[in-house]
CSV table of C-alpha atoms in Angstrom, one decimal:
chain,number,residue,atom,x,y,z
A,1,MET,CA,0.0,0.1,0.0
A,2,ALA,CA,2.5,2.3,0.5
A,3,THR,CA,4.4,1.9,-2.5
A,4,ARG,CA,0.8,2.5,-4.1
A,5,VAL,CA,0.3,5.8,-2.2
A,6,LEU,CA,4.0,6.6,-3.3
A,7,SER,CA,3.3,6.5,-7.4
A,8,VAL,CA,-0.2,7.6,-7.3
A,9,SER,CA,-1.3,10.0,-4.5
A,10,LEU,CA,1.6,11.9,-4.4
A,11,TYR,CA,1.7,12.5,-8.0
A,12,PRO,CA,4.4,15.2,-9.0
A,13,LEU,CA,6.8,13.4,-6.8
A,14,GLY,CA,5.9,10.1,-8.1
A,15,TRP,CA,6.2,11.2,-11.6
A,16,LEU,CA,9.7,12.9,-10.9
A,17,MET,CA,11.2,10.1,-9.7
A,18,THR,CA,9.7,8.1,-12.7
A,19,VAL,CA,11.5,9.8,-15.0
A,20,THR,CA,15.0,9.9,-12.7
A,21,ALA,CA,14.8,6.2,-12.5
A,22,ILE,CA,14.6,5.8,-16.4
A,23,MET,CA,17.1,8.3,-17.3
A,24,ALA,CA,19.9,7.1,-14.8
A,25,GLY,CA,18.8,3.8,-15.6
A,26,THR,CA,19.5,3.9,-19.4
A,27,ALA,CA,22.3,6.3,-18.6
A,28,GLY,CA,23.9,3.9,-16.5
A,29,CYS,CA,23.8,0.8,-18.8
A,30,ASN,CA,25.3,3.0,-21.5
A,31,ALA,CA,28.2,3.6,-19.6
A,32,LEU,CA,28.9,0.0,-18.1
A,33,THR,CA,28.5,-0.9,-22.0
A,34,ASN,CA,31.1,1.5,-22.7
A,35,TYR,CA,33.0,0.4,-20.3
A,36,HIS,CA,33.1,-2.8,-21.4
A,37,ASP,CA,33.3,-2.2,-25.1
A,38,ARG,CA,36.3,0.4,-24.7
A,39,ASP,CA,38.6,-2.0,-26.5
A,40,ILE,CA,36.7,-2.8,-29.7
A,41,ASP,CA,35.2,1.2,-29.1
A,42,ALA,CA,38.9,1.7,-30.1
A,43,LEU,CA,39.4,0.2,-33.4
A,44,MET,CA,36.4,1.5,-34.8
A,45,MET,CA,35.9,4.4,-36.8
A,46,ARG,CA,32.5,5.6,-35.6
A,47,THR,CA,33.5,5.0,-31.7
A,48,ARG,CA,36.6,5.9,-31.5
A,49,HIS,CA,36.4,9.3,-30.1
A,50,ARG,CA,34.0,8.2,-27.4
A,51,PRO,CA,35.5,9.4,-23.6
A,52,LEU,CA,36.9,6.1,-22.8
A,53,PRO,CA,38.7,4.7,-26.1
A,54,SER,CA,39.8,8.6,-26.7
A,55,GLY,CA,40.9,9.0,-23.2
A,56,ARG,CA,39.0,11.8,-21.7
A,57,ILE,CA,37.5,9.5,-19.4
A,58,THR,CA,39.3,6.7,-17.0
A,59,PRO,CA,37.5,3.3,-17.3
A,60,ARG,CA,37.2,3.4,-13.3
A,61,ALA,CA,36.0,6.6,-13.5
A,62,ALA,CA,33.0,4.9,-16.0
A,63,LEU,CA,33.1,2.5,-14.1
A,64,ARG,CA,31.9,3.9,-10.6
A,65,PHE,CA,29.5,6.5,-12.5
A,66,GLY,CA,27.8,3.5,-14.3
A,67,LEU,CA,27.4,1.6,-11.2
A,68,GLY,CA,26.2,5.0,-9.1
A,69,LEU,CA,23.5,5.5,-12.0
A,70,VAL,CA,22.4,1.9,-12.1
A,71,SER,CA,21.6,1.6,-7.8
A,72,ILE,CA,19.8,4.8,-7.9
A,73,SER,CA,17.7,3.8,-10.7
A,74,LEU,CA,17.1,0.5,-8.8
A,75,ILE,CA,16.1,2.4,-5.4
A,76,LEU,CA,14.0,4.7,-6.6
A,77,ALA,CA,11.8,1.5,-8.6
A,78,ALA,CA,12.4,-0.1,-5.3
A,79,LEU,CA,10.3,3.0,-3.7
A,80,LEU,CA,7.7,2.9,-6.5
A,81,ASN,CA,6.7,-0.6,-6.3
A,82,LEU,CA,8.1,-4.1,-6.7
A,83,PHE,CA,7.0,-4.7,-10.3
A,84,SER,CA,8.8,-1.3,-11.3
A,85,LEU,CA,11.5,-2.6,-10.0
A,86,LEU,CA,11.4,-6.1,-12.0
A,87,TRP,CA,11.0,-4.7,-15.1
A,88,MET,CA,14.2,-2.0,-14.4
A,89,ALA,CA,16.4,-4.8,-12.9
A,90,LEU,CA,15.2,-7.3,-16.4
A,91,GLY,CA,16.1,-4.0,-18.3
A,92,ILE,CA,19.7,-4.0,-17.0
A,93,LEU,CA,20.4,-7.3,-16.8
A,94,ASP,CA,19.4,-8.0,-20.4
A,95,ASN,CA,21.6,-4.8,-21.9
A,96,VAL,CA,24.4,-5.0,-20.0
A,97,GLY,CA,24.6,-9.0,-19.1
A,98,VAL,CA,22.6,-10.5,-22.3
A,99,TYR,CA,23.2,-8.0,-25.0
A,100,SER,CA,27.3,-6.3,-23.6
A,101,LEU,CA,28.5,-9.2,-21.9
A,102,LEU,CA,27.5,-12.5,-23.2
A,103,LEU,CA,26.5,-11.6,-27.0
A,104,LYS,CA,27.7,-9.0,-28.5
A,105,ARG,CA,31.3,-10.0,-29.2
A,106,ARG,CA,29.5,-13.9,-29.5
A,107,SER,CA,26.8,-14.1,-31.5
A,108,SER,CA,24.7,-12.5,-34.8
A,109,LEU,CA,21.5,-12.7,-32.6
A,110,ASN,CA,22.3,-9.9,-30.0
A,111,ILE,CA,20.3,-6.9,-31.6
A,112,LEU,CA,17.2,-9.7,-30.6
A,113,LEU,CA,18.1,-10.6,-27.6
A,114,GLY,CA,19.6,-7.6,-26.1
A,115,GLY,CA,16.2,-5.7,-27.6
A,116,PHE,CA,14.3,-6.6,-25.1
A,117,SER,CA,15.8,-4.3,-22.7
A,118,GLY,CA,14.7,-1.2,-25.4
A,119,GLY,CA,10.8,-2.3,-24.1
A,120,LEU,CA,11.4,-2.4,-20.6
A,121,PRO,CA,11.1,1.2,-19.9
A,122,VAL,CA,7.7,0.8,-21.6
A,123,LEU,CA,6.5,-1.5,-19.3
A,124,PHE,CA,8.5,0.4,-16.0
A,125,GLY,CA,6.8,3.8,-16.6
A,126,TRP,CA,3.4,2.1,-17.0
A,127,SER,CA,3.4,0.0,-13.6
A,128,ALA,CA,5.2,3.1,-12.0
A,129,VAL,CA,1.7,5.1,-12.8
A,130,THR,CA,-0.5,1.7,-12.4
A,131,PRO,CA,0.8,-0.3,-10.1
A,132,GLY,CA,0.8,-4.3,-11.4
A,133,PRO,CA,2.3,-7.1,-14.0
A,134,VAL,CA,1.4,-4.9,-16.9
A,135,GLY,CA,-0.4,-2.0,-15.7
A,136,GLY,CA,-4.2,-2.0,-14.7
A,137,LEU,CA,-7.5,-2.1,-16.2
A,138,PRO,CA,-9.3,-1.0,-19.0
A,139,HIS,CA,-6.6,-1.7,-20.9
A,140,PRO,CA,-3.6,-4.1,-19.9
A,141,ILE,CA,-2.8,-5.4,-23.4
A,142,VAL,CA,-1.4,-1.6,-24.4
A,143,PRO,CA,1.9,-1.4,-22.3
A,144,LEU,CA,2.8,-4.9,-23.9
A,145,LEU,CA,2.2,-3.5,-27.7
A,146,MET,CA,3.9,-0.7,-26.9
A,147,ALA,CA,7.2,-2.5,-25.4
A,148,GLY,CA,6.8,-4.9,-28.8
A,149,LEU,CA,6.6,-2.1,-30.8
A,150,VAL,CA,10.0,-1.1,-29.2
A,151,PHE,CA,11.5,-4.4,-29.8
A,152,VAL,CA,10.6,-5.0,-33.4
A,153,TRP,CA,11.6,-1.3,-34.2
A,154,ILE,CA,15.0,-1.7,-33.0
A,155,PRO,CA,16.1,-4.3,-35.0
A,156,VAL,CA,15.1,-2.5,-38.0
A,157,HIS,CA,17.4,1.0,-36.8
A,158,ILE,CA,20.4,-0.5,-35.8
A,159,TRP,CA,20.6,-3.0,-38.6
A,160,PHE,CA,20.5,-0.3,-41.0
A,161,LEU,CA,23.4,1.1,-38.7
A,162,ALA,CA,25.5,-1.9,-39.2
A,163,VAL,CA,24.9,-2.0,-42.2
A,164,SER,CA,26.2,1.2,-43.2
A,165,TYR,CA,29.5,0.5,-40.9
A,166,ARG,CA,30.0,-3.0,-42.1
A,167,THR,CA,33.3,-3.1,-42.3
A,168,ASP,CA,34.0,-1.0,-39.0
A,169,TYR,CA,32.5,-4.2,-37.6
A,170,SER,CA,34.2,-6.8,-38.6
A,171,THR,CA,37.4,-4.9,-38.5
A,172,ALA,CA,36.5,-5.2,-34.5
A,173,GLY,CA,35.3,-8.6,-34.6
A,174,VAL,CA,31.6,-8.0,-34.0
A,175,PRO,CA,29.5,-10.5,-35.6
A,176,MET,CA,26.7,-8.1,-36.0
A,177,LEU,CA,24.3,-9.6,-38.8
A,178,PRO,CA,25.4,-7.8,-41.7
A,179,VAL,CA,28.9,-8.7,-41.1
A,180,VAL,CA,28.0,-12.3,-40.6
A,181,ILE,CA,25.4,-13.2,-43.6
A,182,GLY,CA,26.2,-10.2,-45.7
A,183,SER,CA,24.2,-6.7,-46.0
A,184,VAL,CA,21.9,-8.1,-49.3
A,185,ALA,CA,20.6,-10.4,-46.7
A,186,ALA,CA,20.3,-8.3,-43.7
A,187,LEU,CA,18.6,-5.9,-45.6
A,188,ARG,CA,16.0,-8.0,-46.5
A,189,LEU,CA,15.8,-9.5,-42.9
A,190,ILE,CA,15.2,-5.4,-42.3
A,191,THR,CA,12.3,-5.4,-44.9
A,192,ILE,CA,10.5,-8.4,-43.2
A,193,PHE,CA,11.0,-6.7,-39.5
A,194,SER,CA,9.6,-3.5,-41.4
A,195,MET,CA,6.7,-4.9,-43.0
A,196,ILE,CA,6.2,-6.4,-39.3
A,197,MET,CA,6.4,-3.6,-37.9
A,198,VAL,CA,3.7,-1.4,-39.4
A,199,PRO,CA,0.7,-3.9,-38.4
A,200,PHE,CA,2.3,-3.8,-35.2
A,201,SER,CA,1.5,-0.3,-34.4
A,202,LEU,CA,-1.5,-0.4,-35.6
A,203,GLU,CA,-2.4,-2.4,-33.3
A,204,LEU,CA,-2.4,-0.3,-30.6
A,205,TYR,CA,-5.4,1.6,-32.7
A,206,PHE,CA,-7.2,-1.2,-33.7
A,207,PHE,CA,-7.1,-3.0,-30.0
A,208,GLY,CA,-6.1,-0.3,-27.8
A,209,PRO,CA,-7.5,2.7,-26.3
A,210,LEU,CA,-6.0,5.1,-29.2
A,211,GLY,CA,-7.8,7.6,-31.7
A,212,SER,CA,-7.2,8.6,-35.0
A,213,ILE,CA,-4.5,10.7,-34.7
A,214,TYR,CA,-1.4,7.7,-33.9
A,215,GLY,CA,-3.6,5.7,-36.2
A,216,VAL,CA,-2.8,8.6,-38.7
A,217,VAL,CA,0.8,9.1,-37.4
A,218,ALA,CA,1.5,5.4,-37.6
A,219,LEU,CA,0.6,4.3,-40.6
A,220,VAL,CA,2.3,7.1,-42.3
A,221,THR,CA,5.7,6.8,-40.5
A,222,GLY,CA,5.0,2.7,-40.9
A,223,LEU,CA,4.6,2.9,-44.5
A,224,ALA,CA,7.5,5.4,-44.8
A,225,ILE,CA,10.0,3.0,-42.9
A,226,LEU,CA,8.9,0.2,-45.0
A,227,ALA,CA,9.3,2.1,-48.5
A,228,GLY,CA,12.7,3.0,-47.5
A,229,SER,CA,13.3,-0.4,-46.3
A,230,LEU,CA,12.7,-1.7,-49.6
A,231,TRP,CA,14.5,1.1,-51.4
A,232,VAL,CA,17.4,0.6,-49.7
A,233,LEU,CA,17.3,-3.5,-50.3
A,234,TYR,CA,16.9,-2.4,-53.8
A,235,LYS,CA,19.9,0.2,-53.7
A,236,PRO,CA,21.8,-1.6,-51.2
A,237,THR,CA,24.5,0.7,-50.7
A,238,GLU,CA,26.1,1.9,-47.2
A,239,THR,CA,24.9,5.5,-48.0
A,240,ASN,CA,21.5,4.6,-48.4
A,241,ALA,CA,21.3,2.3,-45.4
A,242,TRP,CA,22.7,5.2,-43.1
A,243,ARG,CA,20.2,7.6,-44.5
A,244,MET,CA,17.5,5.3,-43.3
A,245,PHE,CA,19.2,4.5,-40.4
A,246,LYS,CA,18.4,8.8,-39.7
A,247,VAL,CA,15.2,8.4,-41.1
A,248,SER,CA,14.3,5.8,-38.5
A,249,SER,CA,15.6,7.2,-35.9
A,250,PRO,CA,12.4,9.6,-35.0
A,251,TYR,CA,10.0,7.2,-35.3
A,252,LEU,CA,9.5,6.0,-31.7
A,253,PHE,CA,9.5,9.7,-31.0
A,254,LEU,CA,6.7,10.7,-33.5
A,255,LEU,CA,4.5,8.1,-32.3
A,256,PHE,CA,4.7,8.0,-28.9
A,257,ILE,CA,4.1,12.1,-29.0
A,258,ALA,CA,1.1,10.9,-31.1
A,259,MET,CA,-0.1,8.4,-28.0
A,260,ILE,CA,0.1,11.2,-25.6
A,261,VAL,CA,-1.5,13.9,-28.3
A,262,ASP,CA,-4.3,11.7,-29.1
A,263,VAL,CA,-5.3,10.6,-25.1
A,264,ALA,CA,-4.7,14.6,-24.3
A,265,LEU,CA,-7.5,15.5,-26.9
A,266,LYS,CA,-9.9,12.7,-25.8
A,267,GLY,CA,-9.2,14.1,-22.0
């Protein structure tokens, strides 16, 4: 009961704690993965100027910083409710443990299995304001669909990046999918995931509480990424893959903004 009062009744404090926990958790994971990957980051053109490989931050300082931020996120999550703590802990475990420590240097499935952590902040945010496994009624499926949408988007976005920096990843010995199966085969999979992503995003319109604003934004942006995926598959150059990486970057931002606007206009 105490955690429920903290996250619901103390509305401004609960929201502040939620936002701070997400920011600390994601930043902490980023610091820890950069700490672990500092050797391969130094070999890649794209990452060699990051603070650790460039020497602007010492590994020890980065490790302390990352662990401190992760600890803050877990403490705040625990103060909200137990399900928020669960989602936060699983997100950190998947991103740092599964993706960075276990899979990134060993398997081309690194993005897929490590992508679960991308959707867990959604479940964390939902449970922080409506305590429960995936939130309360009347739409318990909504947080799962939102988290699933993030999960489906991640390989589309990251594999475009991996195609554009395929040589970089190969030099560093990182088995990203385009390195293992080739750029064209990877672009075919990107197109397939894009085809899954469009109807998946529309499920929030057909089966959730969202209205026409979200539906239109989801349809237009989803078709744009699908068309771009087909275009890069037709003209598979690293430059075109980079362009689609940049185009796909604001996709989730636009969809989540559309959700907020849609719900706000409904009152």
